Coordinates of C-alpha atoms in Angstrom, one line a residue:
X4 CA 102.8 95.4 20.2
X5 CA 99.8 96.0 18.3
X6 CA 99.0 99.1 16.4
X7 CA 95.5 99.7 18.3
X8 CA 95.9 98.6 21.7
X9 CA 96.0 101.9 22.5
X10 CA 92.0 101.9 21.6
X11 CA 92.0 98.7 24.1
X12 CA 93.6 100.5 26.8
X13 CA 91.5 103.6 26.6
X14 CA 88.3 101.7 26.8
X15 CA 89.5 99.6 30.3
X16 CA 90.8 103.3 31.3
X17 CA 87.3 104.6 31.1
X18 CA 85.5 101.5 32.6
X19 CA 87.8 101.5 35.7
X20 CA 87.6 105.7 36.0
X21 CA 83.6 104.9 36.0
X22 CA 83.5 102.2 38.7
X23 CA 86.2 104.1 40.8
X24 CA 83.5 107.3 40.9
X25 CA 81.3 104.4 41.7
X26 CA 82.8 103.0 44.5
X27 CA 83.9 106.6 45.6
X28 CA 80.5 108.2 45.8
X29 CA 78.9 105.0 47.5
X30 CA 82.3 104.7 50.2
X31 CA 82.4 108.7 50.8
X32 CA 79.1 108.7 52.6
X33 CA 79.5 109.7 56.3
X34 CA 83.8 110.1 55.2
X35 CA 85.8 113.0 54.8
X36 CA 86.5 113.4 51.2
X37 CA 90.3 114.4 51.8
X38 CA 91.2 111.3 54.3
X39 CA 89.4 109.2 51.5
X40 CA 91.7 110.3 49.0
X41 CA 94.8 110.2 51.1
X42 CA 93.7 106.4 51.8
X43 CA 93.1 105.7 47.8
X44 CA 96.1 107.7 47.3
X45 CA 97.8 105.3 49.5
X46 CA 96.4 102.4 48.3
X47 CA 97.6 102.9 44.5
X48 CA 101.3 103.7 44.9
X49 CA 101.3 100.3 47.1
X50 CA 99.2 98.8 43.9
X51 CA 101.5 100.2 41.9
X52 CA 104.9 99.7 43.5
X53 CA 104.2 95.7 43.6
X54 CA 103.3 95.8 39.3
X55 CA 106.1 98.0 38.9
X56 CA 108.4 94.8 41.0
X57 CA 107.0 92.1 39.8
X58 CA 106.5 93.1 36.0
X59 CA 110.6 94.0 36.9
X60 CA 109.8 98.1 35.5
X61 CA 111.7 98.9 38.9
X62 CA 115.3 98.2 37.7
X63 CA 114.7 101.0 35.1
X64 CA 114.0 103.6 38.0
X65 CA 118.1 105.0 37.6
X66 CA 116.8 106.2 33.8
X67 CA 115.2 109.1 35.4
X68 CA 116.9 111.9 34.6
X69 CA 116.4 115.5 36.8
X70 CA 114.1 116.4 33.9
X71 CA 112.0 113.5 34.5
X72 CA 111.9 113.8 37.7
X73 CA 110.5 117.3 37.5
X74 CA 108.3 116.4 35.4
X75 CA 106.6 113.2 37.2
X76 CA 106.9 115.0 40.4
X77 CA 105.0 117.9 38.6
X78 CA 102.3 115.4 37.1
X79 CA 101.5 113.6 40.4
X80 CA 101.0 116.4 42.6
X81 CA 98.7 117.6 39.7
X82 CA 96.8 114.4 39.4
X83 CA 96.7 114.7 43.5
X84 CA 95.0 118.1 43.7
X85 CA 92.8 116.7 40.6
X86 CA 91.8 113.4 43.1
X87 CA 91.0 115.6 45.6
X88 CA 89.4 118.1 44.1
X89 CA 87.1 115.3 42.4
X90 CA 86.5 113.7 45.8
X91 CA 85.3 117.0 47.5
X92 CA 83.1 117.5 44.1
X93 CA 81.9 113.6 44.5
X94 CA 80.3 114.4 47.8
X95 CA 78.4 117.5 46.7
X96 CA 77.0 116.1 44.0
X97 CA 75.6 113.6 41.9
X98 CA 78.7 111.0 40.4
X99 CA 76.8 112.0 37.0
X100 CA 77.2 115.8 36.9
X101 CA 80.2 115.6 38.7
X102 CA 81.9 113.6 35.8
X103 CA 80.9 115.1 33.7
X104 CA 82.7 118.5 34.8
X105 CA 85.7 116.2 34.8
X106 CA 85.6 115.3 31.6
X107 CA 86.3 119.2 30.5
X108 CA 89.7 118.0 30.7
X109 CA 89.8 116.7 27.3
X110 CA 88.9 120.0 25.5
X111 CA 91.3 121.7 28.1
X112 CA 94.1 118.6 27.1
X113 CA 93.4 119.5 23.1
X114 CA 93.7 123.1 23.7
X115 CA 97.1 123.0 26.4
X116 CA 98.4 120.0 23.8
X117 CA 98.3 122.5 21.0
X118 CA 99.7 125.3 22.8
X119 CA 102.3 124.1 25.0
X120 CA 103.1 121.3 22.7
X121 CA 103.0 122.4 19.6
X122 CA 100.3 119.3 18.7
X123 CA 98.6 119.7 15.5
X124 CA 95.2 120.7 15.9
X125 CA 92.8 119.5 13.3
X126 CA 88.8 120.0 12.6
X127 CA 87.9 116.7 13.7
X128 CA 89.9 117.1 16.8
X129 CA 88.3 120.8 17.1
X130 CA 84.8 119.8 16.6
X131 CA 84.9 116.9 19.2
X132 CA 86.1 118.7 21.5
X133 CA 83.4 121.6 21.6
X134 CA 80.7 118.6 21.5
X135 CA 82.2 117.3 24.6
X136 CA 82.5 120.6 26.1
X137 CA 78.5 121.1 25.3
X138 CA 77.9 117.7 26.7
X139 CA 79.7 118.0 30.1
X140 CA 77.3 121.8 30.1
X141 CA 74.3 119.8 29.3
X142 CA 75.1 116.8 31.6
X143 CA 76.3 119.2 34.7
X144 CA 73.1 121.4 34.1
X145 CA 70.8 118.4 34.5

C-alpha cells in the first residue's frame, strides 16, 4: 500500500521481539525453558490461525504448492530450534547479552542472502553488517 510501510513494520517487529525477551526472561524463572517454548509455540499458531480466519488469508491455503510447502515446513522448524535455542540462552543469561548474540543473524542473513540468493551485496550493506556483528561482540562481552 504504501512504499515505506515496510520501515513501519520493521520498527513494531523490533518492539514486540524486545518485550517478548521481556516477558520471557521474567516468565522463565523457576520454568523449563523447552515446556515454555512449546506453550508460546502453542499459543502463536492459535494467535495466528484466528488472524489468518478472520482477516479471510485461510481460503488462500490450496495456493500452496509442494514447493511451498517444503519451504514453510523448512522455515518453521528453523524458527522452532531458533525459539528454543533462545529460550535455553534466555535462562543463562542476561536478556541483554543474550540478544544481542541473536541479533548475529542479520550479518549471517546478508551473507546467506548473497550466497544462496544471489542478493546484491553493496558497501553500505557490508559495512553495517560488520558494525552489528562488532556490537552484538561488545554487547555479549559486557
Amino acid at each position: 500500500p504504501f512504499p515505506l510501510m515496510w520501515i513501519f513494520f520493521g520498527l513494531l517487529s523490533a518492539v514486540t521481539a524486545a518485550l517478548m525477551t521481556i516477558c520471557a526472561k521474567i516468565g522463565l524463572k523457576n520454568i523449563d525453558p523447552t515446556l515454555a517454548t512449546a506453550v508460546r509455540s502453542g499459543i502463536m499458531f492459535v494467535f495466528m490461525i484466528f488472524v489468518a480466519i478472520f482477516s479471510g488469508k485461510i481460503q488462500h491455503i490450496g495456493d500452496f504448492d509442494a514447493r511451498a510447502w517444503r519451504w514453510i515446513v523448512a522455515a518453521g522448524l528453523f524458527g522452532a530450534l531458533s525459539w528454543l535455542f533462545y529460550f535455553v540462552g534466555l535462562e543463562q543469561t542476561s536478556a541483554s547479552k543474550l540478544a544481542a548474540l541473536d541479533r548475529l543473524s542479520l550479518p549471517l542473513i546478508i551473507l546467506f542472502s548473497v550466497f544462496l540468493l544471489s542478493e546484491k551485496l553493496s558497501w553500505p550493506l557490508a559495512i553495517g553488517g560488520v558494525f552489528v556483528t562488532i556490537g552484538a561482540i561488545l554487547i555479549a562481552r559486557a
